[in-house]
XYZ file of C-alpha atoms in Angstrom:
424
model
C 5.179 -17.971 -23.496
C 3.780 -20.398 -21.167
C 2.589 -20.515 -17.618
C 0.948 -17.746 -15.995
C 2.716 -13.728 -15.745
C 1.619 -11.228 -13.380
C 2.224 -7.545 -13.592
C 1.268 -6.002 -10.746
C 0.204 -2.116 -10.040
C -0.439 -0.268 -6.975
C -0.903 -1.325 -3.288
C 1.398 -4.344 -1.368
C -2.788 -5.404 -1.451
C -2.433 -5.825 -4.634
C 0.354 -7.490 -4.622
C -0.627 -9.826 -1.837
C -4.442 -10.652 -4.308
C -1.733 -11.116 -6.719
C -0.309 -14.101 -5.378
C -4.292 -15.482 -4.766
C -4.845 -14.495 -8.385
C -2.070 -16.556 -9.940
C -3.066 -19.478 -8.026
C -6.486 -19.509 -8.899
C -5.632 -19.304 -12.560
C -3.654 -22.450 -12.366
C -5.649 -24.210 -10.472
C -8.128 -23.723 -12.947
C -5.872 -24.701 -15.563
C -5.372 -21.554 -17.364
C -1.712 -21.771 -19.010
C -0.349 -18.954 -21.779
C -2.020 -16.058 -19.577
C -1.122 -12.488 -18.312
C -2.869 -11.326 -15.743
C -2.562 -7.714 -14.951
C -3.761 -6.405 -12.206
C -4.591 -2.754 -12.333
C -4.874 0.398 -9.692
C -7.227 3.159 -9.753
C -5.590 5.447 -7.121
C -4.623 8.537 -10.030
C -5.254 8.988 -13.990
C -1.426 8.420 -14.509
C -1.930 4.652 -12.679
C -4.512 4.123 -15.548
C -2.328 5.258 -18.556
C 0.459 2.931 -16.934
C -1.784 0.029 -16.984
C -2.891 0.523 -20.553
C 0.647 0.657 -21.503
C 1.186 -2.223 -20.052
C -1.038 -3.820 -21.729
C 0.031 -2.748 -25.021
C 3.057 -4.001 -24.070
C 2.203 -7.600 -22.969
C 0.203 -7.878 -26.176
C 3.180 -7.395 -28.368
C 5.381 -9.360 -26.611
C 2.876 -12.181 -26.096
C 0.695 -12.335 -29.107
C -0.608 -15.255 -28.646
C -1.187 -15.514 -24.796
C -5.110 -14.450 -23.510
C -4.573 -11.521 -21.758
C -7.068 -11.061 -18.749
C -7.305 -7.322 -16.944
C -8.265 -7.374 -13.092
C -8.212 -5.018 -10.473
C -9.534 -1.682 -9.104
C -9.435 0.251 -12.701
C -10.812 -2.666 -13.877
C -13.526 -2.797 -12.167
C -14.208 1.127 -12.014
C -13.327 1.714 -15.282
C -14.324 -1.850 -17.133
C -15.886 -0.632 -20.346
C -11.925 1.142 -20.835
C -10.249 -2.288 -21.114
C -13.218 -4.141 -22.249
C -12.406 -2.039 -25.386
C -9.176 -2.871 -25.794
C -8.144 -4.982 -28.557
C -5.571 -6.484 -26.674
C -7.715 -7.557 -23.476
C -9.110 -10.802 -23.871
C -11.122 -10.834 -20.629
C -12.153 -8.560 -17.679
C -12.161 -9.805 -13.930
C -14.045 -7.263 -11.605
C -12.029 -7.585 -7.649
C -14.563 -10.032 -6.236
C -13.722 -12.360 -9.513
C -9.875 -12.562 -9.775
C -9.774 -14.159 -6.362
C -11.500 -17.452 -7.496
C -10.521 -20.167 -9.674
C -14.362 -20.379 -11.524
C -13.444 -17.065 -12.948
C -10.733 -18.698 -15.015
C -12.390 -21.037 -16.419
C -13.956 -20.885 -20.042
C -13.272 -17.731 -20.773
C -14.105 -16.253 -24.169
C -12.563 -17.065 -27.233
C -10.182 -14.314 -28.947
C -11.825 -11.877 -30.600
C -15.232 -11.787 -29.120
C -17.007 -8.644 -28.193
C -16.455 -5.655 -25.246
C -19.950 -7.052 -23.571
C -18.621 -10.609 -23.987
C -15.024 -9.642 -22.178
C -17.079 -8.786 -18.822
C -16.843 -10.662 -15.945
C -17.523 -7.883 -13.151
C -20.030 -7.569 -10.277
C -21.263 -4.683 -8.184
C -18.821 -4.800 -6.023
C -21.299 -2.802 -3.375
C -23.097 -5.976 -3.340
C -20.164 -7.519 -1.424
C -20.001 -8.123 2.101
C -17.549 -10.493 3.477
C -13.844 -11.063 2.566
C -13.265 -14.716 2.041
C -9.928 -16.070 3.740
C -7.420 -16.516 1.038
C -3.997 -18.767 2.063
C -0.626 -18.239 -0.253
C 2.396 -19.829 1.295
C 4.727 -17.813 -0.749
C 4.954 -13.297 -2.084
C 6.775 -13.531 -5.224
C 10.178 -11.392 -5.411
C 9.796 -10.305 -1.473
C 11.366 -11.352 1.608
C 8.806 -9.428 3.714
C 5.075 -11.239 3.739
C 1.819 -9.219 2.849
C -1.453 -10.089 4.911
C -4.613 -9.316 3.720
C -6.805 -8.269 6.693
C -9.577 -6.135 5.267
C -11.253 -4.728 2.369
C -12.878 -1.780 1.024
C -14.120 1.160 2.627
C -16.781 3.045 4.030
C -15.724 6.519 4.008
C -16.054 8.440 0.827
C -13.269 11.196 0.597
C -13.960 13.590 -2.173
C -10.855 12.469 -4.252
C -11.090 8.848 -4.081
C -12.485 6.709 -6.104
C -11.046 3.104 -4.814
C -14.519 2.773 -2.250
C -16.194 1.703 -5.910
C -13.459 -0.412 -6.567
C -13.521 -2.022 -3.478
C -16.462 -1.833 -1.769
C -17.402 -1.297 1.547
C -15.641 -2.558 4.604
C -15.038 -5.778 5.045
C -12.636 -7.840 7.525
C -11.036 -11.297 7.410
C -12.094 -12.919 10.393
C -8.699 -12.510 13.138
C -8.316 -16.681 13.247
C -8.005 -16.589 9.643
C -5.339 -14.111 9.912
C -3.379 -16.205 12.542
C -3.884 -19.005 10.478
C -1.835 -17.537 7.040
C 0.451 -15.662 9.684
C 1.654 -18.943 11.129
C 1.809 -20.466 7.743
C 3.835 -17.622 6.605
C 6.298 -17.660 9.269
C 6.370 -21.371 9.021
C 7.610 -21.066 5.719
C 10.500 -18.705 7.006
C 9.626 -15.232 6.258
C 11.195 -12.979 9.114
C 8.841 -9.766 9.028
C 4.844 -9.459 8.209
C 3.096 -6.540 6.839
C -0.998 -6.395 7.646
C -2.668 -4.719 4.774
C -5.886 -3.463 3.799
C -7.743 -0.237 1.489
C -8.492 0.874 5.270
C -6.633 -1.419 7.705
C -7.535 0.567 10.658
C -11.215 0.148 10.514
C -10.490 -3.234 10.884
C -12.881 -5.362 13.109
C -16.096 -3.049 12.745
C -18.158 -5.825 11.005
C -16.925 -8.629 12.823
C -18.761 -10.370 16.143
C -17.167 -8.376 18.924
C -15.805 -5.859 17.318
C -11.826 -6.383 17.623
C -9.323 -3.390 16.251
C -6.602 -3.841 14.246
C -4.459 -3.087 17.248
C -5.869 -6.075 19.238
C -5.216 -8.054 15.978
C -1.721 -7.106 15.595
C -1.120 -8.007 19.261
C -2.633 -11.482 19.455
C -0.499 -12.139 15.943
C 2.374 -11.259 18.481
C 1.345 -13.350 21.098
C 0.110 -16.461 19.199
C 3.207 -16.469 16.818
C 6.143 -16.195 18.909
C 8.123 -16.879 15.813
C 6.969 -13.190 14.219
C 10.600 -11.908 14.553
C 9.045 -8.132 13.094
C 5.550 -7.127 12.292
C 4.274 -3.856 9.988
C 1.149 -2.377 9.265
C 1.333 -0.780 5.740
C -1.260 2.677 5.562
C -3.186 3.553 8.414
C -5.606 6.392 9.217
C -4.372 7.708 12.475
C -7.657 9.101 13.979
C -8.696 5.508 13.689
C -5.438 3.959 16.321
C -6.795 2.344 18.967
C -4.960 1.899 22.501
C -4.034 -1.772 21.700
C -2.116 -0.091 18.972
C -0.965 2.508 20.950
C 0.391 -0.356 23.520
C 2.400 -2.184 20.717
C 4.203 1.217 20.052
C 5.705 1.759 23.456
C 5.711 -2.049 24.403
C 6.219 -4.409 21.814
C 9.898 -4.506 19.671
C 8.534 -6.965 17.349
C 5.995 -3.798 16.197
C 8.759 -1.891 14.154
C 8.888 1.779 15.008
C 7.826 3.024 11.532
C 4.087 4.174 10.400
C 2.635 4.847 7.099
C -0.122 7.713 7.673
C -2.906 8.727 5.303
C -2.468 12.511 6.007
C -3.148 13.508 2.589
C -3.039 17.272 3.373
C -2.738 19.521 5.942
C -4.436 22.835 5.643
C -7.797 22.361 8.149
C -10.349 23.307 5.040
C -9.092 21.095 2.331
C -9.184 18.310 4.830
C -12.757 19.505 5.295
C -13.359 19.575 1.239
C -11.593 16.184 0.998
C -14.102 15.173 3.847
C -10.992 13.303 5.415
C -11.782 12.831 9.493
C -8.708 14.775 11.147
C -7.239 18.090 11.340
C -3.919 18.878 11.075
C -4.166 19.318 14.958
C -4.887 15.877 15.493
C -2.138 14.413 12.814
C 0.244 16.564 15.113
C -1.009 15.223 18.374
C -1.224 11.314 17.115
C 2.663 11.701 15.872
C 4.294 13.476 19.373
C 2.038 10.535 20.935
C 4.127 7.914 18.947
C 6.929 9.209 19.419
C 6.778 10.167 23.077
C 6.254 6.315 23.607
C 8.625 5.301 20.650
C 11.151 8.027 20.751
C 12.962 6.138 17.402
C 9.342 5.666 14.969
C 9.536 7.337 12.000
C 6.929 8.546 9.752
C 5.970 8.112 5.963
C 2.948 9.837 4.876
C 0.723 10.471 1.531
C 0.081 13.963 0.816
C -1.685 15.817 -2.304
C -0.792 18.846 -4.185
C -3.334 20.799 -5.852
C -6.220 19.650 -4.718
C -9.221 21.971 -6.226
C -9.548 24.963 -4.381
C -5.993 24.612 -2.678
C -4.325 28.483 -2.508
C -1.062 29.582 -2.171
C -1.157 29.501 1.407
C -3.418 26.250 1.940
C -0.197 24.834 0.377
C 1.898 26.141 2.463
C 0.562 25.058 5.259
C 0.597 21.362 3.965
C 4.147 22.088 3.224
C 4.064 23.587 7.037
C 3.044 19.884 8.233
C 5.666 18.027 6.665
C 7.998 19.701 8.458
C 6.512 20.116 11.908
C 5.856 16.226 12.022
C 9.332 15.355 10.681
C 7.621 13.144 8.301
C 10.784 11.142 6.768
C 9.482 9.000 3.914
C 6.942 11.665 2.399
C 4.921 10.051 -0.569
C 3.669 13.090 -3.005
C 0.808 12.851 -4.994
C 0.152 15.115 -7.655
C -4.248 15.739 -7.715
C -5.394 13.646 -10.188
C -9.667 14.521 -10.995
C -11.075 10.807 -10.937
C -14.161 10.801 -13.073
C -17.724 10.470 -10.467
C -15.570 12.106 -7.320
C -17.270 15.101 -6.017
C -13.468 16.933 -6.087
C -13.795 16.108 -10.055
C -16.447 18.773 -10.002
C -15.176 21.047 -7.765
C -13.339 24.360 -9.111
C -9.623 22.724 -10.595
C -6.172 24.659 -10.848
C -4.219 24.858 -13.499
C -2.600 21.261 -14.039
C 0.922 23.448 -14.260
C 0.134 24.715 -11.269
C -0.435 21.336 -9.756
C 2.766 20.131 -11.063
C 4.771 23.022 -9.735
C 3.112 22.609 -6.360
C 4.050 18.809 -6.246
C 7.616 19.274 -7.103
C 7.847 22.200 -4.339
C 6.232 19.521 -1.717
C 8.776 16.642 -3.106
C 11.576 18.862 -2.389
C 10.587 19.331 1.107
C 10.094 15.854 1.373
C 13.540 15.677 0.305
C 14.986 17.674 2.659
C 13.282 15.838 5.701
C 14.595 12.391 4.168
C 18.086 13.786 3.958
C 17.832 14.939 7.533
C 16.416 11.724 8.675
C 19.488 9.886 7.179
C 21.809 12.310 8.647
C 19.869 11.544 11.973
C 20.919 7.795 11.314
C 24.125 7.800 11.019
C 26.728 6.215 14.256
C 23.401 3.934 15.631
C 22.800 0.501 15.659
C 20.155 -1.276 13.396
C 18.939 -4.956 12.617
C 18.547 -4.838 8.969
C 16.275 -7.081 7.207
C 18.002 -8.043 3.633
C 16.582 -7.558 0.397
C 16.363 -9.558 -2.813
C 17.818 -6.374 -4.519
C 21.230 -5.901 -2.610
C 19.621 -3.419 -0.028
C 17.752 -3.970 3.313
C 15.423 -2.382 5.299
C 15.920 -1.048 8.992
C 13.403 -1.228 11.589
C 12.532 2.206 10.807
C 12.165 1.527 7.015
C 15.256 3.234 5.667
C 16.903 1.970 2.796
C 20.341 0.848 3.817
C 23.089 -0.792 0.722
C 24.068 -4.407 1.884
C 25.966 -5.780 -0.905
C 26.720 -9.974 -0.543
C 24.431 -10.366 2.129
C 21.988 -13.215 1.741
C 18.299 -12.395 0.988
C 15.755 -12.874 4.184
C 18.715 -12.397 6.739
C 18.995 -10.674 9.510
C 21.845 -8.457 10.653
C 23.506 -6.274 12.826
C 25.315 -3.470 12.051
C 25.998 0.274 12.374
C 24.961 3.096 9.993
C 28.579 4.503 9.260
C 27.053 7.848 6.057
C 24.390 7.407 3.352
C 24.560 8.693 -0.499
C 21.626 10.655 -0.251
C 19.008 7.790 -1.255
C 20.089 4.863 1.344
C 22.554 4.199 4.303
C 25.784 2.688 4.795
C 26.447 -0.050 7.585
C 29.117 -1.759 8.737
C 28.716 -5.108 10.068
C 28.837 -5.661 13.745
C 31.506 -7.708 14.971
C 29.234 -10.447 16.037
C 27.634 -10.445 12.769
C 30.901 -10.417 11.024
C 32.214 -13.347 13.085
């Protein structure tokens, strides 16, 4: 090969670092490379990256091969073993060009491989501008790092350090350069996107951030947040939601559960209560948001009916895009060492909460059908609505967007038919 792959895992941060990462490498003049750039989140993210790597080797024998990201840097003596790997980048290291350069021959030793830093030692996010997101139409925005809290299950906090934010001019600045460059819709992204602000003079919130992108960027014809903790929304947020159609009516919530005493043992900050209450807020201002949510089955200690009440919460919220996580023990969590369940168990209990999730989906399309939507068009031959549902727009033109009415759905995406304006 030459030039410079990327395979990506994990979050649309990833993705975003991945874009910093490739341009870093050849600006340093690194040619004949992969860079893959792992996740941490679960055990089965791991394998997949390791398999990847397997893979890359054998069909790139002769390219350096150069492992980044949070497994990486939580799990670096792993891939520093690794035949295959030719170098290790910790998270604060893949984002600069220095890193790239004269990196260790072939064949050297694990110790050797090692380029990664205490990440805890961290603690600012440098500004990082990419005019282009390979392979999407939507743009991904960096506009904090790490995180603070420590949840039981999670080990990305020692992947990614503690909280950090990207100073809100520096965010304006890659917005406009963004749009500029013609992308339609911009996601913000972060590990914990709504703690945005905390370390930064004055203290803005993400939901004062998202409105001055609004107001300073006129041309920002649809803006997204990707994951946010909703005990953390802040009334700026709260304002986009029931004033602002640029803010599309769709969240991504970090629920995770929603029995009150698993929260408690995955020390997350909410109740099911307050999940409830934040949701009926949204929508009582936004009567058309919908809801996607992470959730984990089998979480130690988890019984019968602590399950079904976080079955119980899917349903009551209505949650529409429902993103199930099987538990996965992540070596130096505290949940690692609490009591576990049987992993068949855990696998039965997942595929019970999928199906719900299912169900909700189906409903939610059902819902959809006879409205109006603006699609945004994929590189793929589907597009998004402003809701986030998956709609099938076959010969439409990538980065458009369009008009048209939901006329059924297959069970995975919508139909449309163009509007007649559109079609004229």
């Amino acid at each position: 090969m030459s030039g410079i792959e990327v395979i990506t895992f994990g979050c649309r941060l990833n993705t975003y670092e991945s874009e910093v990462m490739k341009a870093q490498a050849e600006k340093a003049g690194l040619n004949n490379a992969v860079l893959v750039n792992t996740c941490a989140v679960t055990g089965e993210a791991v394998r997949q990256a390791r398999q990847a790597i397997r893979r890359a080797r054998r069909d790139n024998p002769h390219a350096r091969i150069i492992v980044t990201g949070c497994a990486a840097q939580t799990e670096k003596q792993t891939f520093a073993a690794m035949a295959e790997v030719d170098a290790v980048l910790g998270n604060e290291e893949k984002l600069t060009s220095a890193s790239y350069r004269g990196l260790p021959d072939f064949g050297v030793s694990a110790e050797e491989k090692l380029r990664v830093n205490d990440i805890m030692s961290v603690k600012a996010t440098a500004p990082q501008m990419v005019r282009h997101i390979d392979g999407h139409v939507r743009a991904f925005i960096q506009v904090q790092n790490g995180c603070d809290h420590r949840c039981t299950f999670c080990i990305i906090p020692y992947g990614r350090g503690n909280s950090r934010s990207v100073p809100m001019g520096a965010v304006v600045d890659q917005a406009r350069n963004l749009v500029d460059g013609g992308y339609r819709e911009i996601v913000l992204t972060g590990v914990d996107a709504t703690s945005y602000g905390g370390d930064l003079p004055g203290a803005p919130t993400l939901g004062l951030l998202a409105k001055t992108l609004l107001k300073q960027i006129p041309d920002i014809r649809r803006l997204r947040l990707s994951s946010i903790d909703s005990i953390e929304a802040d009334a700026h947020l709260m304002d986009l939601i029931a004033d602002e159609p640029r803010f599309m009516p769709h969240l991504h919530l970090s629920l995770q559960h929603g029995d009150d005493m698993i929260l408690k043992r995955m020390k997350r900050r909410h109740l099911r209560a307050d999940a409830l209450r934040f949701i009926e807020d949204a929508r009582r201002l936004r009567p058309e948001m919908s809801f996607g949510a992470d959730m984990i089955a089998g979480f130690p200690t988890e019984t019968e009916e602590m399950f079904e009440n976080a079955v119980r919460l899917a349903e009551e919220a209505g949650i529409a895009h429902l993103h199930v996580f099987p538990y996965s023990p992540r070596p130096g969590t505290p949940a690692a060492r609490m009591p576990q369940l049987d992993r068949s168990l855990v696998k039965d209990r997942a595929a019970r909460l999928r199906a719900t999730g299912h169900r909700l989906h189906q409903s939610h399309l059902d819902g959809m059908i006879g409205t109006r939507q603006w699609l945004l068009v994929e590189n793929n031959g589907l597009a998004h609505t402003e809701n986030f549902t998956l709609v099938a727009a076959p010969g439409l033109r990538p980065g458009e967007l369009v008009p048209v009415t939901i006329t059924g759905h297959n069970g995975k995406h919508l139909d449309m038919q163009l509007t007649a304006a559109a079609a004229a």
